[in-house]
Coordinates of C-alpha atoms in Angstrom, one line a residue:
M234 CA -10.3 -7.1 8.8
E235 CA -8.5 -8.3 5.6
I236 CA -5.8 -10.0 5.5
I237 CA -4.0 -9.8 1.7
D238 CA -0.7 -11.7 1.4
H239 CA 1.9 -10.3 -1.0
S240 CA 4.9 -12.8 -1.4
I241 CA 7.9 -11.4 -2.6
Q242 CA 11.5 -11.9 -2.5
N243 CA 10.9 -14.9 -0.7
L244 CA 9.3 -12.1 1.8
K245 CA 5.7 -12.2 3.4
I246 CA 3.9 -8.9 3.4
A247 CA 0.4 -8.5 4.9
E248 CA -1.5 -5.9 3.5
I249 CA -4.5 -4.9 6.1
I250 CA -7.5 -4.1 5.0
S251 CA -10.3 -2.6 6.7
D252 CA -13.0 0.3 7.2
E253 CA -12.7 0.5 10.8
L254 CA -9.7 3.2 13.0
L255 CA -7.5 -0.2 14.4
I256 CA -4.3 1.6 15.9
S257 CA -5.5 4.0 18.7
S258 CA -3.1 2.7 21.3
A259 CA 0.1 1.1 21.6
Q260 CA -1.4 -2.1 22.8
D261 CA -3.6 -1.8 19.4
A262 CA -0.5 -2.0 17.4
L263 CA 1.0 -4.6 20.0
D264 CA -1.8 -7.0 19.2
L265 CA -2.1 -6.6 15.6
L266 CA 1.9 -7.3 15.2
G267 CA 1.2 -10.1 17.1
N268 CA -1.6 -11.2 15.3
I269 CA 0.3 -11.0 12.3
Y270 CA 4.4 -12.1 13.5
Y271 CA 2.1 -15.4 14.6
Q272 CA 1.1 -15.6 10.7
G273 CA 4.2 -15.6 9.1
F274 CA 4.9 -12.1 7.1
D275 CA 7.3 -10.3 7.6
K276 CA 6.0 -7.0 7.5
V277 CA 2.5 -5.2 7.3
I278 CA 1.2 -2.3 5.1
I279 CA -1.9 -0.4 6.5
S280 CA -3.6 2.5 5.5
E281 CA -3.6 5.6 7.4
K282 CA -7.2 5.6 7.6
N283 CA -6.3 2.7 10.2
I284 CA -4.4 4.9 12.7
T285 CA -5.6 7.0 15.2
S286 CA -4.8 11.2 14.0
E287 CA -3.5 11.1 17.1
F288 CA -0.2 9.0 15.8
F289 CA 0.4 12.0 13.4
D290 CA 0.9 14.6 16.5
L291 CA 4.3 14.2 17.7
K292 CA 3.3 15.8 21.4
T293 CA 1.3 12.3 21.8
K294 CA 4.6 10.2 21.8
M295 CA 2.3 7.9 19.7
A296 CA 4.2 7.4 16.9
G297 CA 7.5 6.7 19.0
E298 CA 5.4 4.3 20.7
I299 CA 4.3 2.1 18.6
L300 CA 6.8 2.5 15.5
Q301 CA 9.0 1.2 18.4
K302 CA 7.1 -2.1 19.2
F303 CA 7.7 -2.7 15.1
S304 CA 11.4 -2.2 15.9
N305 CA 11.2 -4.2 18.8
Y306 CA 9.8 -7.2 17.1
R307 CA 12.0 -6.7 13.7
M308 CA 8.8 -6.2 11.5
G309 CA 8.6 -4.1 8.3
L310 CA 5.6 -1.8 8.3
A311 CA 4.5 0.5 5.6
I312 CA 1.6 4.1 6.3
V313 CA 0.0 4.1 3.1
G314 CA -2.0 7.9 2.7
D315 CA -2.1 11.6 1.5
F316 CA 0.6 12.2 4.2
S317 CA 0.7 16.2 2.1
Q318 CA -2.0 17.1 4.5
Y319 CA -0.3 17.8 7.5
E320 CA 1.5 21.0 7.4
S321 CA 3.3 20.5 10.4
K322 CA 7.9 20.5 9.5
S323 CA 8.2 18.2 13.0
I324 CA 5.5 15.2 11.1
R325 CA 6.8 16.1 7.9
D326 CA 9.9 15.6 8.6
F327 CA 9.2 12.3 10.8
I328 CA 8.9 11.0 7.8
F329 CA 11.7 11.4 5.5
E330 CA 13.8 10.4 8.5
S331 CA 11.9 6.9 9.1
N332 CA 12.1 6.6 5.0
K333 CA 15.6 7.1 5.0
T334 CA 15.9 4.5 7.7
K335 CA 13.4 1.3 5.0
H336 CA 12.5 -0.3 8.3
I337 CA 9.4 2.2 8.5
N338 CA 7.9 3.4 4.8
F339 CA 5.5 6.4 4.7
A340 CA 3.8 5.8 1.7
E341 CA 1.5 7.0 -1.4
S342 CA 0.0 3.6 -2.4
V343 CA 0.1 0.1 -2.3
E344 CA 3.0 0.0 -5.0
D345 CA 4.8 2.3 -3.9
A346 CA 4.5 0.4 0.2
L347 CA 5.4 -3.0 -1.9
R348 CA 8.0 -1.5 -3.2
R349 CA 9.8 0.0 -0.5
L350 CA 9.7 -3.6 2.1
S351 CA 11.3 -5.2 -0.5
E352 CA 13.8 -3.8 -1.5

């Protein structure tokens, strides 16, 4: 795992680079969150490919558990990926509503994620 440090408007944003699955449970998310938090980052960007596919099946409730961890610690999150592959109305609505809150963001690119996290 590599972390790229983006500093924008007094914010430290960690971009996580990895070819491995990093989050397959709420505990994995909490471990990653703690690691990023203790390195002094304010927000984090992670690729969709680094998160278990169960996250995108809302019936598993994994998305809610994981995103609650980021909310509790007030750590902004952007997940970067191609979300057009998810055809479920519930996940599309979830992504739309999350993007409105600006705390949890689903973005198409790192540039889009950086823009959303720095607004």
